[in-house]
Every structure is written in structure tokens, then in C-alpha cells.
PDB file of N, CA and C in Angstrom:
ATOM      1  N   LEU A   1      -9.699 -18.840  -3.715  1.00  0.00           N
ATOM      2  CA  LEU A   1      -9.913 -17.777  -2.741  1.00  0.00           C
ATOM      3  C   LEU A   1     -11.210 -17.066  -3.070  1.00  0.00           C
ATOM      4  N   GLY A   2     -12.173 -17.124  -2.199  1.00  0.00           N
ATOM      5  CA  GLY A   2     -13.426 -16.443  -2.414  1.00  0.00           C
ATOM      6  C   GLY A   2     -13.400 -15.048  -1.835  1.00  0.00           C
ATOM      7  N   VAL A   3     -14.403 -14.265  -2.186  1.00  0.00           N
ATOM      8  CA  VAL A   3     -14.487 -12.895  -1.698  1.00  0.00           C
ATOM      9  C   VAL A   3     -14.584 -12.886  -0.172  1.00  0.00           C
ATOM     10  N   ASP A   4     -15.255 -13.880   0.406  1.00  0.00           N
ATOM     11  CA  ASP A   4     -15.383 -13.938   1.860  1.00  0.00           C
ATOM     12  C   ASP A   4     -14.036 -14.172   2.543  1.00  0.00           C
ATOM     13  N   ASP A   5     -13.071 -14.766   1.832  1.00  0.00           N
ATOM     14  CA  ASP A   5     -11.757 -15.040   2.393  1.00  0.00           C
ATOM     15  C   ASP A   5     -10.830 -13.831   2.316  1.00  0.00           C
ATOM     16  N   PHE A   6     -11.229 -12.824   1.558  1.00  0.00           N
ATOM     17  CA  PHE A   6     -10.375 -11.653   1.357  1.00  0.00           C
ATOM     18  C   PHE A   6     -10.385 -10.807   2.623  1.00  0.00           C
ATOM     19  N   ASN A   7      -9.184 -10.548   3.169  1.00  0.00           N
ATOM     20  CA  ASN A   7      -9.110  -9.827   4.429  1.00  0.00           C
ATOM     21  C   ASN A   7      -7.831  -8.995   4.470  1.00  0.00           C
ATOM     22  N   PHE A   8      -7.974  -7.703   4.693  1.00  0.00           N
ATOM     23  CA  PHE A   8      -6.837  -6.792   4.767  1.00  0.00           C
ATOM     24  C   PHE A   8      -6.449  -6.472   6.210  1.00  0.00           C
ATOM     25  N   GLU A   9      -7.085  -7.092   7.188  1.00  0.00           N
ATOM     26  CA  GLU A   9      -6.881  -6.700   8.579  1.00  0.00           C
ATOM     27  C   GLU A   9      -5.442  -6.855   9.067  1.00  0.00           C
ATOM     28  N   ASN A  10      -4.720  -7.804   8.529  1.00  0.00           N
ATOM     29  CA  ASN A  10      -3.379  -8.098   9.049  1.00  0.00           C
ATOM     30  C   ASN A  10      -2.271  -7.505   8.193  1.00  0.00           C
ATOM     31  N   ILE A  11      -2.533  -6.432   7.491  1.00  0.00           N
ATOM     32  CA  ILE A  11      -1.507  -5.784   6.677  1.00  0.00           C
ATOM     33  C   ILE A  11      -0.572  -4.986   7.579  1.00  0.00           C
ATOM     34  N   ARG A  12       0.730  -5.107   7.312  1.00  0.00           N
ATOM     35  CA  ARG A  12       1.733  -4.309   8.016  1.00  0.00           C
ATOM     36  C   ARG A  12       2.485  -3.484   6.987  1.00  0.00           C
ATOM     37  N   ILE A  13       2.734  -2.229   7.289  1.00  0.00           N
ATOM     38  CA  ILE A  13       3.477  -1.335   6.405  1.00  0.00           C
ATOM     39  C   ILE A  13       4.754  -0.930   7.128  1.00  0.00           C
ATOM     40  N   LEU A  14       5.893  -1.240   6.504  1.00  0.00           N
ATOM     41  CA  LEU A  14       7.189  -0.996   7.128  1.00  0.00           C
ATOM     42  C   LEU A  14       8.125  -0.298   6.157  1.00  0.00           C
ATOM     43  N   PRO A  15       8.997   0.551   6.578  1.00  0.00           N
ATOM     44  CA  PRO A  15       8.929   1.233   7.868  1.00  0.00           C
ATOM     45  C   PRO A  15       7.865   2.321   7.826  1.00  0.00           C
ATOM     46  N   ASN A  16       7.385   2.691   8.944  1.00  0.00           N
ATOM     47  CA  ASN A  16       6.442   3.794   9.047  1.00  0.00           C
ATOM     48  C   ASN A  16       6.762   4.542  10.330  1.00  0.00           C
ATOM     49  N   PRO A  17       7.421   5.670  10.218  1.00  0.00           N
ATOM     50  CA  PRO A  17       7.646   6.548   9.064  1.00  0.00           C
ATOM     51  C   PRO A  17       8.712   5.999   8.109  1.00  0.00           C
ATOM     52  N   PHE A  18       8.629   6.457   6.823  1.00  0.00           N
ATOM     53  CA  PHE A  18       9.530   5.993   5.783  1.00  0.00           C
ATOM     54  C   PHE A  18      10.307   7.166   5.193  1.00  0.00           C
ATOM     55  N   ARG A  19      11.367   6.848   4.441  1.00  0.00           N
ATOM     56  CA  ARG A  19      12.157   7.873   3.753  1.00  0.00           C
ATOM     57  C   ARG A  19      11.939   7.822   2.236  1.00  0.00           C
ATOM     58  N   ASP A  20      12.283   6.706   1.604  1.00  0.00           N
ATOM     59  CA  ASP A  20      12.180   6.632   0.148  1.00  0.00           C
ATOM     60  C   ASP A  20      11.547   5.349  -0.360  1.00  0.00           C
ATOM     61  N   ALA A  21      11.169   4.446   0.548  1.00  0.00           N
ATOM     62  CA  ALA A  21      10.559   3.180   0.138  1.00  0.00           C
ATOM     63  C   ALA A  21       9.719   2.613   1.276  1.00  0.00           C
ATOM     64  N   LEU A  22       8.749   1.776   0.905  1.00  0.00           N
ATOM     65  CA  LEU A  22       7.904   1.075   1.874  1.00  0.00           C
ATOM     66  C   LEU A  22       7.771  -0.376   1.449  1.00  0.00           C
ATOM     67  N   SER A  23       7.494  -1.223   2.403  1.00  0.00           N
ATOM     68  CA  SER A  23       7.140  -2.614   2.135  1.00  0.00           C
ATOM     69  C   SER A  23       5.784  -2.867   2.768  1.00  0.00           C
ATOM     70  N   ILE A  24       4.896  -3.435   1.987  1.00  0.00           N
ATOM     71  CA  ILE A  24       3.567  -3.778   2.475  1.00  0.00           C
ATOM     72  C   ILE A  24       3.538  -5.292   2.641  1.00  0.00           C
ATOM     73  N   HIS A  25       3.361  -5.741   3.881  1.00  0.00           N
ATOM     74  CA  HIS A  25       3.341  -7.170   4.189  1.00  0.00           C
ATOM     75  C   HIS A  25       1.884  -7.609   4.284  1.00  0.00           C
ATOM     76  N   LEU A  26       1.514  -8.547   3.422  1.00  0.00           N
ATOM     77  CA  LEU A  26       0.132  -8.992   3.289  1.00  0.00           C
ATOM     78  C   LEU A  26      -0.107 -10.326   3.986  1.00  0.00           C
ATOM     79  N   PRO A  27      -1.365 -10.611   4.330  1.00  0.00           N
ATOM     80  CA  PRO A  27      -1.690 -11.945   4.857  1.00  0.00           C
ATOM     81  C   PRO A  27      -1.364 -13.012   3.814  1.00  0.00           C
ATOM     82  N   ASN A  28      -1.107 -14.218   4.268  1.00  0.00           N
ATOM     83  CA  ASN A  28      -0.747 -15.322   3.367  1.00  0.00           C
ATOM     84  C   ASN A  28      -1.777 -15.570   2.274  1.00  0.00           C
ATOM     85  N   SER A  29      -3.034 -15.299   2.531  1.00  0.00           N
ATOM     86  CA  SER A  29      -4.080 -15.555   1.538  1.00  0.00           C
ATOM     87  C   SER A  29      -3.987 -14.611   0.339  1.00  0.00           C
ATOM     88  N   LEU A  30      -3.159 -13.564   0.428  1.00  0.00           N
ATOM     89  CA  LEU A  30      -3.047 -12.589  -0.653  1.00  0.00           C
ATOM     90  C   LEU A  30      -1.709 -12.670  -1.383  1.00  0.00           C
ATOM     91  N   ASN A  31      -1.041 -13.803  -1.318  1.00  0.00           N
ATOM     92  CA  ASN A  31       0.243 -13.981  -2.007  1.00  0.00           C
ATOM     93  C   ASN A  31       0.067 -13.970  -3.517  1.00  0.00           C
ATOM     94  N   ASN A  32       1.052 -13.390  -4.202  1.00  0.00           N
ATOM     95  CA  ASN A  32       1.164 -13.439  -5.659  1.00  0.00           C
ATOM     96  C   ASN A  32      -0.055 -12.889  -6.390  1.00  0.00           C
ATOM     97  N   GLU A  33      -0.603 -11.807  -5.880  1.00  0.00           N
ATOM     98  CA  GLU A  33      -1.691 -11.078  -6.524  1.00  0.00           C
ATOM     99  C   GLU A  33      -1.152  -9.737  -7.009  1.00  0.00           C
ATOM    100  N   ASN A  34      -1.877  -9.068  -7.892  1.00  0.00           N
ATOM    101  CA  ASN A  34      -1.516  -7.711  -8.303  1.00  0.00           C
ATOM    102  C   ASN A  34      -2.357  -6.713  -7.531  1.00  0.00           C
ATOM    103  N   PHE A  35      -1.730  -5.601  -7.161  1.00  0.00           N
ATOM    104  CA  PHE A  35      -2.395  -4.578  -6.368  1.00  0.00           C
ATOM    105  C   PHE A  35      -2.174  -3.210  -6.975  1.00  0.00           C
ATOM    106  N   LYS A  36      -3.164  -2.357  -6.835  1.00  0.00           N
ATOM    107  CA  LYS A  36      -3.048  -0.958  -7.232  1.00  0.00           C
ATOM    108  C   LYS A  36      -2.698  -0.172  -5.981  1.00  0.00           C
ATOM    109  N   ILE A  37      -1.650   0.637  -6.071  1.00  0.00           N
ATOM    110  CA  ILE A  37      -1.180   1.433  -4.940  1.00  0.00           C
ATOM    111  C   ILE A  37      -1.360   2.909  -5.284  1.00  0.00           C
ATOM    112  N   ASP A  38      -2.100   3.629  -4.458  1.00  0.00           N
ATOM    113  CA  ASP A  38      -2.295   5.070  -4.618  1.00  0.00           C
ATOM    114  C   ASP A  38      -1.898   5.744  -3.308  1.00  0.00           C
ATOM    115  N   ILE A  39      -1.157   6.849  -3.410  1.00  0.00           N
ATOM    116  CA  ILE A  39      -0.802   7.631  -2.229  1.00  0.00           C
ATOM    117  C   ILE A  39      -1.362   9.034  -2.414  1.00  0.00           C
ATOM    118  N   PHE A  40      -2.102   9.502  -1.399  1.00  0.00           N
ATOM    119  CA  PHE A  40      -2.749  10.808  -1.418  1.00  0.00           C
ATOM    120  C   PHE A  40      -2.163  11.681  -0.323  1.00  0.00           C
ATOM    121  N   ASP A  41      -2.043  12.981  -0.595  1.00  0.00           N
ATOM    122  CA  ASP A  41      -1.625  13.905   0.457  1.00  0.00           C
ATOM    123  C   ASP A  41      -2.842  14.276   1.301  1.00  0.00           C
ATOM    124  N   LEU A  42      -2.645  15.133   2.307  1.00  0.00           N
ATOM    125  CA  LEU A  42      -3.747  15.497   3.210  1.00  0.00           C
ATOM    126  C   LEU A  42      -4.856  16.291   2.532  1.00  0.00           C
ATOM    127  N   ASN A  43      -4.561  16.871   1.365  1.00  0.00           N
ATOM    128  CA  ASN A  43      -5.580  17.603   0.608  1.00  0.00           C
ATOM    129  C   ASN A  43      -6.335  16.707  -0.361  1.00  0.00           C
ATOM    130  N   GLY A  44      -6.029  15.408  -0.342  1.00  0.00           N
ATOM    131  CA  GLY A  44      -6.715  14.463  -1.209  1.00  0.00           C
ATOM    132  C   GLY A  44      -6.139  14.370  -2.611  1.00  0.00           C
ATOM    133  N   ARG A  45      -5.010  15.025  -2.852  1.00  0.00           N
ATOM    134  CA  ARG A  45      -4.384  14.964  -4.178  1.00  0.00           C
ATOM    135  C   ARG A  45      -3.603  13.664  -4.322  1.00  0.00           C
ATOM    136  N   LEU A  46      -3.760  13.017  -5.457  1.00  0.00           N
ATOM    137  CA  LEU A  46      -3.007  11.814  -5.765  1.00  0.00           C
ATOM    138  C   LEU A  46      -1.562  12.200  -6.068  1.00  0.00           C
ATOM    139  N   VAL A  47      -0.606  11.694  -5.278  1.00  0.00           N
ATOM    140  CA  VAL A  47       0.801  12.059  -5.456  1.00  0.00           C
ATOM    141  C   VAL A  47       1.653  10.882  -5.923  1.00  0.00           C
ATOM    142  N   PHE A  48       1.109   9.676  -5.898  1.00  0.00           N
ATOM    143  CA  PHE A  48       1.823   8.490  -6.374  1.00  0.00           C
ATOM    144  C   PHE A  48       0.793   7.469  -6.795  1.00  0.00           C
ATOM    145  N   LYS A  49       1.048   6.818  -7.936  1.00  0.00           N
ATOM    146  CA  LYS A  49       0.126   5.793  -8.433  1.00  0.00           C
ATOM    147  C   LYS A  49       0.950   4.730  -9.134  1.00  0.00           C
ATOM    148  N   ASN A  50       0.656   3.471  -8.821  1.00  0.00           N
ATOM    149  CA  ASN A  50       1.384   2.387  -9.452  1.00  0.00           C
ATOM    150  C   ASN A  50       0.602   1.093  -9.278  1.00  0.00           C
ATOM    151  N   SER A  51       0.918   0.121 -10.083  1.00  0.00           N
ATOM    152  CA  SER A  51       0.380  -1.224  -9.941  1.00  0.00           C
ATOM    153  C   SER A  51       1.558  -2.131  -9.638  1.00  0.00           C
ATOM    154  N   GLU A  52       1.464  -2.909  -8.576  1.00  0.00           N
ATOM    155  CA  GLU A  52       2.586  -3.721  -8.117  1.00  0.00           C
ATOM    156  C   GLU A  52       2.121  -5.138  -7.807  1.00  0.00           C
ATOM    157  N   PRO A  53       2.954  -6.124  -8.108  1.00  0.00           N
ATOM    158  CA  PRO A  53       2.635  -7.493  -7.684  1.00  0.00           C
ATOM    159  C   PRO A  53       3.100  -7.726  -6.252  1.00  0.00           C
ATOM    160  N   SER A  54       2.448  -8.651  -5.573  1.00  0.00           N
ATOM    161  CA  SER A  54       2.970  -9.106  -4.280  1.00  0.00           C
ATOM    162  C   SER A  54       3.838 -10.323  -4.563  1.00  0.00           C
ATOM    163  N   ILE A  55       5.035 -10.292  -4.040  1.00  0.00           N
ATOM    164  CA  ILE A  55       5.958 -11.410  -4.204  1.00  0.00           C
ATOM    165  C   ILE A  55       6.220 -11.977  -2.822  1.00  0.00           C
ATOM    166  N   ASN A  56       5.827 -13.222  -2.635  1.00  0.00           N
ATOM    167  CA  ASN A  56       5.912 -13.864  -1.314  1.00  0.00           C
ATOM    168  C   ASN A  56       5.191 -13.038  -0.253  1.00  0.00           C
ATOM    169  N   GLY A  57       4.060 -12.439  -0.630  1.00  0.00           N
ATOM    170  CA  GLY A  57       3.247 -11.684   0.320  1.00  0.00           C
ATOM    171  C   GLY A  57       3.742 -10.290   0.629  1.00  0.00           C
ATOM    172  N   ILE A  58       4.701  -9.778  -0.156  1.00  0.00           N
ATOM    173  CA  ILE A  58       5.243  -8.443   0.102  1.00  0.00           C
ATOM    174  C   ILE A  58       5.171  -7.606  -1.169  1.00  0.00           C
ATOM    175  N   ILE A  59       4.692  -6.382  -1.020  1.00  0.00           N
ATOM    176  CA  ILE A  59       4.697  -5.405  -2.103  1.00  0.00           C
ATOM    177  C   ILE A  59       5.746  -4.362  -1.750  1.00  0.00           C
ATOM    178  N   ASN A  60       6.715  -4.168  -2.617  1.00  0.00           N
ATOM    179  CA  ASN A  60       7.757  -3.166  -2.388  1.00  0.00           C
ATOM    180  C   ASN A  60       7.472  -1.929  -3.217  1.00  0.00           C
ATOM    181  N   ILE A  61       7.399  -0.779  -2.550  1.00  0.00           N
ATOM    182  CA  ILE A  61       7.164   0.506  -3.200  1.00  0.00           C
ATOM    183  C   ILE A  61       8.444   1.321  -3.066  1.00  0.00           C
ATOM    184  N   ARG A  62       9.016   1.708  -4.188  1.00  0.00           N
ATOM    185  CA  ARG A  62      10.279   2.455  -4.193  1.00  0.00           C
ATOM    186  C   ARG A  62      10.074   3.819  -4.842  1.00  0.00           C
ATOM    187  N   ASN A  63      11.127   4.607  -4.846  1.00  0.00           N
ATOM    188  CA  ASN A  63      11.143   5.920  -5.512  1.00  0.00           C
ATOM    189  C   ASN A  63      10.166   6.906  -4.889  1.00  0.00           C
ATOM    190  N   LEU A  64      10.080   6.913  -3.574  1.00  0.00           N
ATOM    191  CA  LEU A  64       9.204   7.845  -2.869  1.00  0.00           C
ATOM    192  C   LEU A  64       9.962   9.034  -2.297  1.00  0.00           C
ATOM    193  N   GLU A  65      11.242   9.157  -2.650  1.00  0.00           N
ATOM    194  CA  GLU A  65      12.054  10.246  -2.104  1.00  0.00           C
ATOM    195  C   GLU A  65      11.565  11.618  -2.553  1.00  0.00           C
ATOM    196  N   GLY A  66      10.830  11.703  -3.635  1.00  0.00           N
ATOM    197  CA  GLY A  66      10.333  12.984  -4.126  1.00  0.00           C
ATOM    198  C   GLY A  66       9.161  13.548  -3.332  1.00  0.00           C
ATOM    199  N   LEU A  67       8.561  12.741  -2.479  1.00  0.00           N
ATOM    200  CA  LEU A  67       7.452  13.229  -1.658  1.00  0.00           C
ATOM    201  C   LEU A  67       7.995  14.131  -0.555  1.00  0.00           C
ATOM    202  N   GLN A  68       7.254  15.159  -0.224  1.00  0.00           N
ATOM    203  CA  GLN A  68       7.638  16.029   0.878  1.00  0.00           C
ATOM    204  C   GLN A  68       7.365  15.332   2.203  1.00  0.00           C
ATOM    205  N   SER A  69       8.054  15.749   3.245  1.00  0.00           N
ATOM    206  CA  SER A  69       7.807  15.201   4.579  1.00  0.00           C
ATOM    207  C   SER A  69       6.381  15.503   4.989  1.00  0.00           C
ATOM    208  N   GLY A  70       5.746  14.533   5.628  1.00  0.00           N
ATOM    209  CA  GLY A  70       4.387  14.757   6.103  1.00  0.00           C
ATOM    210  C   GLY A  70       3.575  13.479   6.146  1.00  0.00           C
ATOM    211  N   LEU A  71       2.294  13.637   6.428  1.00  0.00           N
ATOM    212  CA  LEU A  71       1.352  12.529   6.540  1.00  0.00           C
ATOM    213  C   LEU A  71       0.699  12.277   5.193  1.00  0.00           C
ATOM    214  N   TYR A  72       0.549  10.999   4.848  1.00  0.00           N
ATOM    215  CA  TYR A  72      -0.077  10.593   3.591  1.00  0.00           C
ATOM    216  C   TYR A  72      -1.062   9.462   3.858  1.00  0.00           C
ATOM    217  N   PHE A  73      -1.945   9.252   2.907  1.00  0.00           N
ATOM    218  CA  PHE A  73      -2.876   8.130   2.945  1.00  0.00           C
ATOM    219  C   PHE A  73      -2.505   7.170   1.824  1.00  0.00           C
ATOM    220  N   LEU A  74      -2.252   5.916   2.189  1.00  0.00           N
ATOM    221  CA  LEU A  74      -1.861   4.871   1.258  1.00  0.00           C
ATOM    222  C   LEU A  74      -3.078   3.986   1.012  1.00  0.00           C
ATOM    223  N   LYS A  75      -3.535   3.945  -0.226  1.00  0.00           N
ATOM    224  CA  LYS A  75      -4.682   3.108  -0.583  1.00  0.00           C
ATOM    225  C   LYS A  75      -4.175   1.887  -1.328  1.00  0.00           C
ATOM    226  N   ILE A  76      -4.529   0.727  -0.822  1.00  0.00           N
ATOM    227  CA  ILE A  76      -4.142  -0.547  -1.423  1.00  0.00           C
ATOM    228  C   ILE A  76      -5.424  -1.196  -1.942  1.00  0.00           C
ATOM    229  N   SER A  77      -5.461  -1.497  -3.239  1.00  0.00           N
ATOM    230  CA  SER A  77      -6.650  -2.087  -3.859  1.00  0.00           C
ATOM    231  C   SER A  77      -6.265  -3.351  -4.603  1.00  0.00           C
ATOM    232  N   THR A  78      -7.136  -4.335  -4.559  1.00  0.00           N
ATOM    233  CA  THR A  78      -6.895  -5.537  -5.350  1.00  0.00           C
ATOM    234  C   THR A  78      -7.323  -5.276  -6.780  1.00  0.00           C
ATOM    235  N   THR A  79      -6.662  -5.933  -7.700  1.00  0.00           N
ATOM    236  CA  THR A  79      -7.087  -5.840  -9.096  1.00  0.00           C
ATOM    237  C   THR A  79      -8.071  -6.959  -9.423  1.00  0.00           C
ATOM    238  N   VAL A  80      -8.177  -7.956  -8.560  1.00  0.00           N
ATOM    239  CA  VAL A  80      -9.063  -9.091  -8.796  1.00  0.00           C
ATOM    240  C   VAL A  80     -10.423  -8.880  -8.135  1.00  0.00           C
ATOM    241  N   TYR A  81     -10.405  -8.433  -6.874  1.00  0.00           N
ATOM    242  CA  TYR A  81     -11.634  -8.224  -6.105  1.00  0.00           C
ATOM    243  C   TYR A  81     -11.900  -6.734  -6.009  1.00  0.00           C
ATOM    244  N   ASP A  82     -13.108  -6.375  -5.727  1.00  0.00           N
ATOM    245  CA  ASP A  82     -13.464  -4.968  -5.559  1.00  0.00           C
ATOM    246  C   ASP A  82     -13.299  -4.602  -4.082  1.00  0.00           C
ATOM    247  N   LYS A  83     -12.050  -4.685  -3.587  1.00  0.00           N
ATOM    248  CA  LYS A  83     -11.758  -4.412  -2.179  1.00  0.00           C
ATOM    249  C   LYS A  83     -10.559  -3.484  -2.090  1.00  0.00           C
ATOM    250  N   SER A  84     -10.560  -2.626  -1.077  1.00  0.00           N
ATOM    251  CA  SER A  84      -9.415  -1.748  -0.839  1.00  0.00           C
ATOM    252  C   SER A  84      -9.370  -1.370   0.630  1.00  0.00           C
ATOM    253  N   ILE A  85      -8.221  -0.845   1.028  1.00  0.00           N
ATOM    254  CA  ILE A  85      -8.048  -0.344   2.396  1.00  0.00           C
ATOM    255  C   ILE A  85      -7.149   0.872   2.318  1.00  0.00           C
ATOM    256  N   VAL A  86      -7.353   1.788   3.255  1.00  0.00           N
ATOM    257  CA  VAL A  86      -6.534   3.003   3.328  1.00  0.00           C
ATOM    258  C   VAL A  86      -5.809   2.995   4.667  1.00  0.00           C
ATOM    259  N   LYS A  87      -4.498   3.229   4.611  1.00  0.00           N
ATOM    260  CA  LYS A  87      -3.662   3.292   5.813  1.00  0.00           C
ATOM    261  C   LYS A  87      -2.930   4.620   5.827  1.00  0.00           C
ATOM    262  N   ARG A  88      -2.656   5.133   7.019  1.00  0.00           N
ATOM    263  CA  ARG A  88      -1.866   6.366   7.156  1.00  0.00           C
ATOM    264  C   ARG A  88      -0.392   6.009   7.213  1.00  0.00           C
ATOM    265  N   VAL A  89       0.407   6.788   6.499  1.00  0.00           N
ATOM    266  CA  VAL A  89       1.864   6.624   6.545  1.00  0.00           C
ATOM    267  C   VAL A  89       2.490   8.004   6.690  1.00  0.00           C
ATOM    268  N   MET A  90       3.677   8.026   7.289  1.00  0.00           N
ATOM    269  CA  MET A  90       4.391   9.293   7.517  1.00  0.00           C
ATOM    270  C   MET A  90       5.696   9.258   6.737  1.00  0.00           C
ATOM    271  N   LYS A  91       5.952  10.336   5.990  1.00  0.00           N
ATOM    272  CA  LYS A  91       7.200  10.505   5.244  1.00  0.00           C
ATOM    273  C   LYS A  91       8.132  11.383   6.049  1.00  0.00           C
ATOM    274  N   LEU A  92       9.354  10.919   6.286  1.00  0.00           N
ATOM    275  CA  LEU A  92      10.356  11.715   7.008  1.00  0.00           C
ATOM    276  C   LEU A  92      11.029  12.706   6.085  1.00  0.00           C
TER     277      LEU A  92
END
């Protein structure tokens, strides 16, 4: 997989809005990679940080029940390539 093949365009985040967990569904080209997951509140404060593997193209993020209801920014970064994407998610 070359850097030119790396593409985050087809990422799906489910459910959105979420309660205590999210699943990030990745394109097939990103299977079985490690990812850094950061969640920021609207003030830019880091409220969650973890490193997670993708298993069969899915990253499962759990233990988010401690976050307050509201809008957050989810940053997904590869640990192999210098690429990342930010998506908006809503906590119920």
C-alpha cells in the first residue's frame, strides 16, 4: 500500500449520534492497521485519546459514556502514514 493509495474518503462512523461507543468503518485498503484516535470538544480540548487496531476494517471505540452530551471532533490518524482526518460526532 503506497501513500497514494491511502484514502479516508469512505470512512463511516456509526452510530452518530452515539451514547457510549462508536465504530469506525474503514475502506478495505486500511484493514489491520493501527490508528490513533483523538476526540476534542468544541473548545479544542483533548477529551479522549487512544491507539486502536482496525480489525476487519473496523475500529471499535468504547468507554465514551463519561463524555458530556454535545458535539465533538474525532481525529483519526494512521500510525504508519502521516495522514489524518477529522469528523464531527454527536454525543447523546
